[in-house]
Every structure is written in structure tokens, then in C-alpha cells.
Coordinates of C-alpha atoms and ligand atoms in Angstrom, one line a residue:
M1 CA 9.2 16.4 -27.2
I2 CA 9.7 15.5 -23.6
K3 CA 5.9 15.8 -23.0
E4 CA 5.3 12.9 -25.4
K5 CA 7.5 10.6 -23.3
F6 CA 4.6 10.5 -20.8
D7 CA 2.2 9.2 -23.5
L8 CA 1.2 5.6 -22.8
T9 CA -0.9 5.2 -26.0
G10 CA -0.7 1.6 -27.3
K11 CA 0.8 0.3 -24.0
V12 CA -0.9 -2.6 -22.1
A13 CA -0.7 -2.5 -18.3
I14 CA -1.7 -5.0 -15.6
I15 CA -2.4 -3.6 -12.2
T16 CA -3.1 -6.0 -9.4
G17 CA -5.3 -4.9 -6.5
A18 CA -6.9 -2.3 -8.7
S19 CA -10.5 -2.6 -7.6
K20 CA -10.0 0.2 -5.1
G21 CA -7.5 2.4 -3.3
I22 CA -4.0 3.1 -4.7
G23 CA -4.3 0.4 -7.4
E24 CA -7.5 1.9 -8.8
A25 CA -6.0 5.4 -8.8
M26 CA -2.8 4.2 -10.6
A27 CA -4.9 2.3 -13.2
R28 CA -6.9 5.4 -13.8
G29 CA -3.8 7.5 -14.2
L30 CA -2.2 5.1 -16.7
A31 CA -5.5 4.9 -18.7
E32 CA -5.8 8.7 -18.7
F33 CA -2.3 8.8 -20.3
G34 CA -3.5 6.4 -23.0
A35 CA -2.7 2.9 -21.8
T36 CA -5.1 0.0 -22.0
V37 CA -5.4 -1.1 -18.3
V38 CA -6.1 -4.6 -17.1
V39 CA -7.8 -4.0 -13.7
S40 CA -7.3 -7.0 -11.5
S41 CA -8.3 -8.1 -8.0
R42 CA -9.8 -11.2 -6.4
K43 CA -13.4 -10.3 -7.3
Q44 CA -14.7 -10.3 -10.9
E45 CA -17.7 -8.1 -10.1
A46 CA -15.4 -5.5 -8.5
V47 CA -12.9 -5.3 -11.4
D48 CA -15.8 -5.4 -13.9
A49 CA -17.3 -2.3 -12.2
V50 CA -14.1 -0.3 -12.2
A51 CA -13.3 -1.3 -15.8
A52 CA -16.9 -0.4 -16.9
Q53 CA -16.6 3.0 -15.1
F54 CA -13.3 3.7 -16.9
R55 CA -14.8 2.8 -20.3
E56 CA -17.7 5.1 -19.6
E57 CA -15.2 7.8 -19.2
G58 CA -13.6 7.0 -22.6
L59 CA -10.7 5.1 -21.2
S60 CA -9.5 1.6 -22.3
A61 CA -9.9 -1.0 -19.6
L62 CA -10.7 -4.7 -19.0
G63 CA -11.4 -6.4 -15.7
I64 CA -9.8 -9.8 -15.0
A65 CA -10.1 -11.5 -11.6
C66 CA -6.9 -12.9 -10.1
H67 CA -6.1 -13.9 -6.5
V68 CA -2.3 -13.1 -6.7
G69 CA -1.6 -15.8 -4.1
N70 CA -2.9 -18.5 -6.5
A71 CA -0.5 -19.9 -9.1
E72 CA -3.2 -21.0 -11.6
Q73 CA -4.9 -17.6 -11.4
R74 CA -1.6 -15.8 -11.9
A75 CA -0.8 -17.8 -15.0
A76 CA -4.4 -17.4 -16.4
L77 CA -4.2 -13.6 -15.9
V78 CA -1.0 -13.3 -17.9
Q79 CA -2.1 -15.8 -20.5
Q80 CA -5.4 -14.0 -21.1
V81 CA -3.8 -10.6 -21.4
S82 CA -1.1 -11.9 -23.7
D83 CA -3.7 -13.7 -25.9
Q84 CA -6.0 -10.7 -26.0
Y85 CA -3.5 -7.9 -26.6
G86 CA -0.4 -9.7 -27.9
K87 CA 1.8 -7.8 -25.4
I88 CA 2.3 -6.7 -21.8
D89 CA 4.3 -3.4 -21.4
I90 CA 3.6 -2.6 -17.7
L91 CA 3.1 -4.7 -14.6
I92 CA 2.3 -3.0 -11.3
N93 CA 2.5 -5.4 -8.4
N94 CA 0.2 -3.5 -6.0
A95 CA -2.1 -6.1 -4.3
G96 CA -1.2 -6.2 -0.6
T97 CA -2.5 -7.3 2.7
N98 CA -1.8 -7.1 6.4
P99 CA -3.8 -9.9 8.1
Y100 CA -2.1 -9.7 11.5
F101 CA -1.4 -6.8 13.8
G102 CA 0.3 -7.9 17.0
P103 CA 3.6 -9.0 18.6
I104 CA 6.1 -11.1 16.7
H105 CA 6.1 -13.9 19.2
K106 CA 2.3 -14.4 18.9
M107 CA 2.1 -14.2 15.1
P108 CA 0.2 -17.2 13.6
E109 CA 2.3 -19.0 11.0
A110 CA -0.7 -18.8 8.6
A111 CA -0.8 -15.0 8.8
Y112 CA 2.9 -14.8 8.1
Q113 CA 2.6 -17.1 5.1
K114 CA -0.4 -15.2 3.7
T115 CA 1.4 -11.9 4.1
M116 CA 4.5 -13.2 2.2
D117 CA 2.4 -15.0 -0.5
V118 CA 0.3 -11.9 -1.3
N119 CA 2.8 -9.1 -0.8
L120 CA 6.0 -10.6 -1.9
N121 CA 5.8 -14.1 -3.6
S122 CA 3.1 -13.0 -6.0
A123 CA 5.4 -10.2 -7.2
I124 CA 8.2 -12.7 -7.9
H125 CA 6.0 -15.1 -9.7
L126 CA 4.0 -12.5 -11.7
S127 CA 7.2 -10.8 -12.8
N128 CA 8.6 -14.1 -13.9
L129 CA 5.5 -14.7 -16.0
V130 CA 5.7 -11.4 -17.8
Y131 CA 9.5 -11.4 -18.2
P132 CA 9.7 -13.6 -21.3
I133 CA 6.9 -11.6 -22.9
M134 CA 8.6 -8.2 -22.2
K135 CA 11.9 -9.6 -23.3
A136 CA 10.5 -10.8 -26.6
Q137 CA 8.9 -7.5 -27.3
G138 CA 12.0 -5.5 -26.5
G139 CA 11.3 -4.1 -23.0
G140 CA 8.8 -3.2 -20.3
S141 CA 8.3 -1.5 -17.0
I142 CA 7.6 -3.3 -13.7
I143 CA 6.7 -1.4 -10.6
H144 CA 6.4 -2.9 -7.1
I145 CA 4.3 -1.1 -4.5
S146 CA 6.2 -1.4 -1.3
S147 CA 5.7 1.0 1.6
I148 CA 7.7 3.2 4.0
E149 CA 7.0 0.3 6.3
G150 CA 9.7 -1.5 4.2
L151 CA 12.2 1.2 5.2
H152 CA 11.7 1.5 8.9
P153 CA 10.6 -0.9 11.7
S154 CA 7.2 -0.5 13.3
K155 CA 5.5 -2.2 16.2
M156 CA 3.0 -5.0 15.6
M157 CA 3.5 -5.3 11.8
M158 CA 6.6 -7.5 11.5
A159 CA 5.5 -9.7 8.6
Y160 CA 4.2 -6.7 6.6
N161 CA 7.4 -4.8 7.2
L162 CA 9.5 -7.8 6.2
S163 CA 7.5 -8.3 3.0
K164 CA 7.8 -4.7 2.0
T165 CA 11.5 -4.6 2.6
A166 CA 12.0 -7.7 0.5
L167 CA 10.0 -6.2 -2.3
I168 CA 12.6 -3.4 -2.5
M169 CA 15.4 -5.9 -2.8
L170 CA 13.4 -7.9 -5.4
G171 CA 13.2 -4.8 -7.5
N172 CA 16.9 -4.1 -7.1
N173 CA 17.9 -7.6 -8.1
Q174 CA 15.5 -7.8 -11.1
S175 CA 16.8 -4.4 -12.3
I176 CA 20.3 -5.8 -12.4
E177 CA 19.3 -9.1 -14.2
W178 CA 16.8 -7.6 -16.6
G179 CA 18.3 -4.3 -17.5
K180 CA 20.0 -5.8 -20.6
D181 CA 16.5 -6.8 -21.8
N182 CA 15.4 -3.2 -21.5
I183 CA 13.0 -4.2 -18.7
R184 CA 13.1 -1.5 -16.0
V185 CA 12.0 -2.3 -12.4
N186 CA 11.3 0.3 -9.8
V187 CA 9.7 0.5 -6.4
I188 CA 7.3 3.0 -4.9
C189 CA 7.1 3.4 -1.1
P190 CA 3.9 5.3 -0.2
G191 CA 3.5 6.8 3.3
Y192 CA 0.0 6.8 4.7
V193 CA -2.8 6.9 2.1
K194 CA -6.5 7.0 2.9
T195 CA -7.8 3.6 1.7
K196 CA -9.6 0.6 3.2
L197 CA -6.3 -1.0 4.2
S198 CA -5.2 2.0 6.3
A199 CA -8.7 3.0 7.6
S200 CA -8.5 1.4 11.0
L201 CA -4.9 2.7 11.6
L202 CA -5.9 6.3 10.5
A203 CA -9.0 6.1 12.7
N204 CA -6.7 5.5 15.7
E205 CA -6.4 8.7 17.7
E206 CA -2.8 8.1 18.6
A207 CA -1.8 7.3 15.0
S208 CA -3.6 10.3 13.7
K209 CA -1.9 12.6 16.3
S210 CA 1.5 11.2 15.4
L211 CA 0.8 11.8 11.7
Q212 CA -0.1 15.4 12.4
E213 CA 3.1 15.9 14.4
N214 CA 5.6 13.9 12.4
C215 CA 4.5 14.2 8.7
A216 CA 5.9 17.4 7.1
L217 CA 2.6 17.8 5.2
A218 CA 0.6 16.9 8.4
R219 CA -1.9 14.6 6.6
A220 CA -2.4 11.3 4.9
A221 CA -2.4 11.2 1.1
T222 CA -5.3 10.5 -1.2
P223 CA -4.9 7.5 -3.6
D224 CA -4.6 9.8 -6.6
E225 CA -1.5 11.4 -5.1
M226 CA 0.2 8.1 -5.8
A227 CA -0.8 7.9 -9.5
G228 CA 1.5 10.5 -11.1
L229 CA 4.6 8.5 -9.9
A230 CA 3.2 5.3 -11.4
V231 CA 2.6 7.1 -14.8
F232 CA 6.1 8.4 -14.7
L233 CA 7.7 5.1 -13.9
A234 CA 5.5 3.2 -16.4
S235 CA 6.4 5.7 -19.3
D236 CA 9.4 6.5 -21.4
A237 CA 9.7 9.7 -19.3
S238 CA 11.6 7.5 -16.8
S239 CA 13.5 5.5 -19.5
Y240 CA 16.9 5.8 -17.7
M241 CA 15.4 4.8 -14.3
T242 CA 15.7 1.3 -13.0
G243 CA 16.5 -0.2 -9.6
S244 CA 15.1 3.0 -7.9
T245 CA 13.1 3.1 -4.7
I246 CA 11.0 6.2 -4.5
V247 CA 9.4 7.4 -1.3
N248 CA 6.1 9.3 -1.6
D249 CA 5.2 10.0 2.0
G250 CA 4.6 13.7 2.6
G251 CA 7.9 13.9 4.5
L252 CA 7.0 11.3 7.2
L253 CA 10.2 9.4 7.0
H254 CA 12.1 12.6 7.6
A255 CA 10.4 13.3 10.9
P256 CA 12.9 15.3 13.0
L257 CA 14.2 13.7 16.2
F258 CA 13.7 16.9 18.1
Ligands
LIG301 N1 -2.9 2.7 2.3 C1 -1.7 2.9 2.7 O1 -1.5 3.8 3.6 C2 -0.5 2.2 2.1 C3 0.7 2.7 2.5 C4 1.9 2.1 1.9 C5 1.7 1.0 1.0 N2 0.5 0.6 0.7 C6 0.4 -0.5 -0.2 O2 -0.4 -0.2 -1.4 C7 -1.0 -1.3 -1.9 C8 -2.5 -1.0 -2.1 O3 -3.1 -0.8 -0.8 P1 -4.4 0.1 -0.6 O4 -4.1 0.9 0.6 O5 -4.8 0.7 -1.9 O6 -5.4 -1.1 -0.2 P2 -7.0 -1.3 -0.4 O7 -7.7 0.0 -0.7 O8 -7.4 -2.1 0.7 O9 -7.0 -2.1 -1.8 C9 -6.4 -3.4 -1.9 C10 -6.7 -4.0 -3.2 O10 -6.0 -5.2 -3.3 C11 -7.0 -6.2 -3.7 N3 -6.5 -7.5 -3.1 C12 -6.5 -7.8 -1.8 N4 -6.0 -9.0 -1.7 C13 -5.7 -9.5 -2.9 C14 -5.2 -10.7 -3.4 N5 -4.9 -11.7 -2.6 N6 -5.1 -10.8 -4.8 C15 -5.5 -9.8 -5.6 N7 -6.0 -8.7 -5.2 C16 -6.1 -8.5 -3.8 C17 -8.3 -5.7 -3.2 O11 -9.4 -6.1 -4.0 P3 -10.3 -7.4 -3.8 O12 -10.8 -7.4 -2.4 O13 -11.4 -7.4 -4.8 O14 -9.4 -8.6 -4.0 C18 -8.1 -4.2 -3.5 O15 -8.3 -3.9 -4.9 C19 -0.7 -2.5 -1.0 O16 0.4 -3.2 -1.4 C20 -0.3 -1.8 0.3 O17 0.5 -2.5 1.1 C21 -0.6 1.2 1.2

């Protein structure tokens, strides 16, 4: 049955940046479809609280803190999950940041480095850590959370745009190298989603007006509107999909020129 292909029972998933926002919603979605989800972010109390809430709802979850920019913490996260469950079927590289909003020529080098380390480099390194595990077990699904900001230029967010564009090419390259190992790699590009990260932007009157005028659905998304796509890409329902970049933006990228 095709319906059964969405079932994630017995699968183990790591979701970074899952203490709130899009990551939390995707973790919940995967867990509701039967996966055991490892909820990860920098703060242990935060991930413990989300995992405890999930377990109260009858879902299978564990919280493990990991600053994705820290090599030791990345290695410890993958080691702990592998030791505890003996497998890793799904990795969602979702943690993201945008520490600098301003012109390119004034961007502090440290802000650039942090953006690249958290948004892009962590996805390369975490993928490389799970690769041998997924290969040995016969396959897996890796999902990178990019953004429509990786598909078009925007003012004042150069490093963020660059990191999100590079994530798309990372997924493309990984899909080519790892397809033979039955490891699928796909990329999701959300539009504007109501979370802490986007709060100040969405509170801006000009940005809010532009969203109303240019987004076909004339609104920002809620985090749970990103979860179904993650479930699909994580599951066997998407077993022939790899190297894909999927936009989930309410029609914002297709804003008409006139
Ligand atoms: N919101 C949007 O409109 C939008 C649009 C397109 C793409 N995205 C992308 O979607 C992803 C999730 O964003 P969001 O809007 O859901 O953000 P959010 O609500 O601010 O949540 C960010 C999550 O990442 C964690 N985090 C931050 N830095 C981290 C680090 N160095 N290591 C590990 N975890 C870290 C945070 O928890 P702790 O503080 O506990 O670490 C939190 O769980 C990001 O990659 C973002 O670029 C968002």
C-alpha cells in the first residue's frame, strides 16, 4: 500500500535546531509517523523539554544538546545516537542563524564565519559523520533546510543567502556521490515562516506589506506547514527522489513582475 510508505516506524531521526520553530515542527511530524526523533539544539534544557512533551503525547523522542558549529559536539551527537539505537536513518540539517543584517562591505568577518559554520559547514560535517552509518545499514535520507533566500538575492543578508545557496549544491553533490549507497539527499527551501528567526523581519511594516502584495497566499507560513514535506522526504514515499530542491513558499518566488 502506498499509504504504508509514509510510515516511519522503526526509523531513527536526528533533527538539528529542533527546540523550536521549523525544526520542532518537523521533529513532531516525523515522530507522529512513527520515528524515534533525536531533538537537538544548543541547550540541553530546551531539547529535554521538547522531547519530554513529545513523550507525554505518546511519541518516541530523546533530547541531545549539540552546537552544530562545534566539531566535538557533532561527533558526540552522532556517536551517542548510534550507540543508543544502533542506527541513524534520517538526518535533518535544520539549525540556522543570521547574525548580521547589513551591507556586504561592512560585514564583520566573524559574522560571515559564524553564518557559514552554522548554516553550511555543520551540514557537511554532520552528513559525513552519518554517511558510513547509513551506508553500512543500506541507506538513509538526509534533508537540508535551505531557504528561498538561497534561490534569489536579497538586500542586507549576503552571508545568509550564500550559505543557503551552497546548501543546495551540497545536497546536489551528495546525491550524486551517495545515491549508489541508497542514501537520498534533498533540500527544502521554505519561504517566510513565523518563528523566532523571522520575527523581527515579519514585524517590519514594509516587509509585511511586501509579503501581502507578492506572496500568492498573502501570508507567512506556520512551522507545521513545513513538516509534511519533511515526513515525505524522510520516508519511503519519496524513495525515488534525490538531488531535489523543493520550494515551500506560498508562491512568493513566483511574484509577478507586473
Ligand atoms: N523562519 C523562516 O522564515 C525561515 C525561512 C527559510 C528558511 N529558514 C531556515 O529554517 C531553519 C530553522 O529556522 P527557524 O525559523 O525555525 O528558527 P528558530 O525558530 O529561531 O529556531 C532555530 C533553532 O536552531 C537552534 N540553533 C540555533 N543555533 C544553533 C546552533 N549553533 N547549533 C544547534 N542549534 C542551533 C535553536 O535552538 P537553541 O537556541 O536551543 O540552540 C532553535 O532550535 C533555519 O535553517 C532557517 O535558516 C527559516
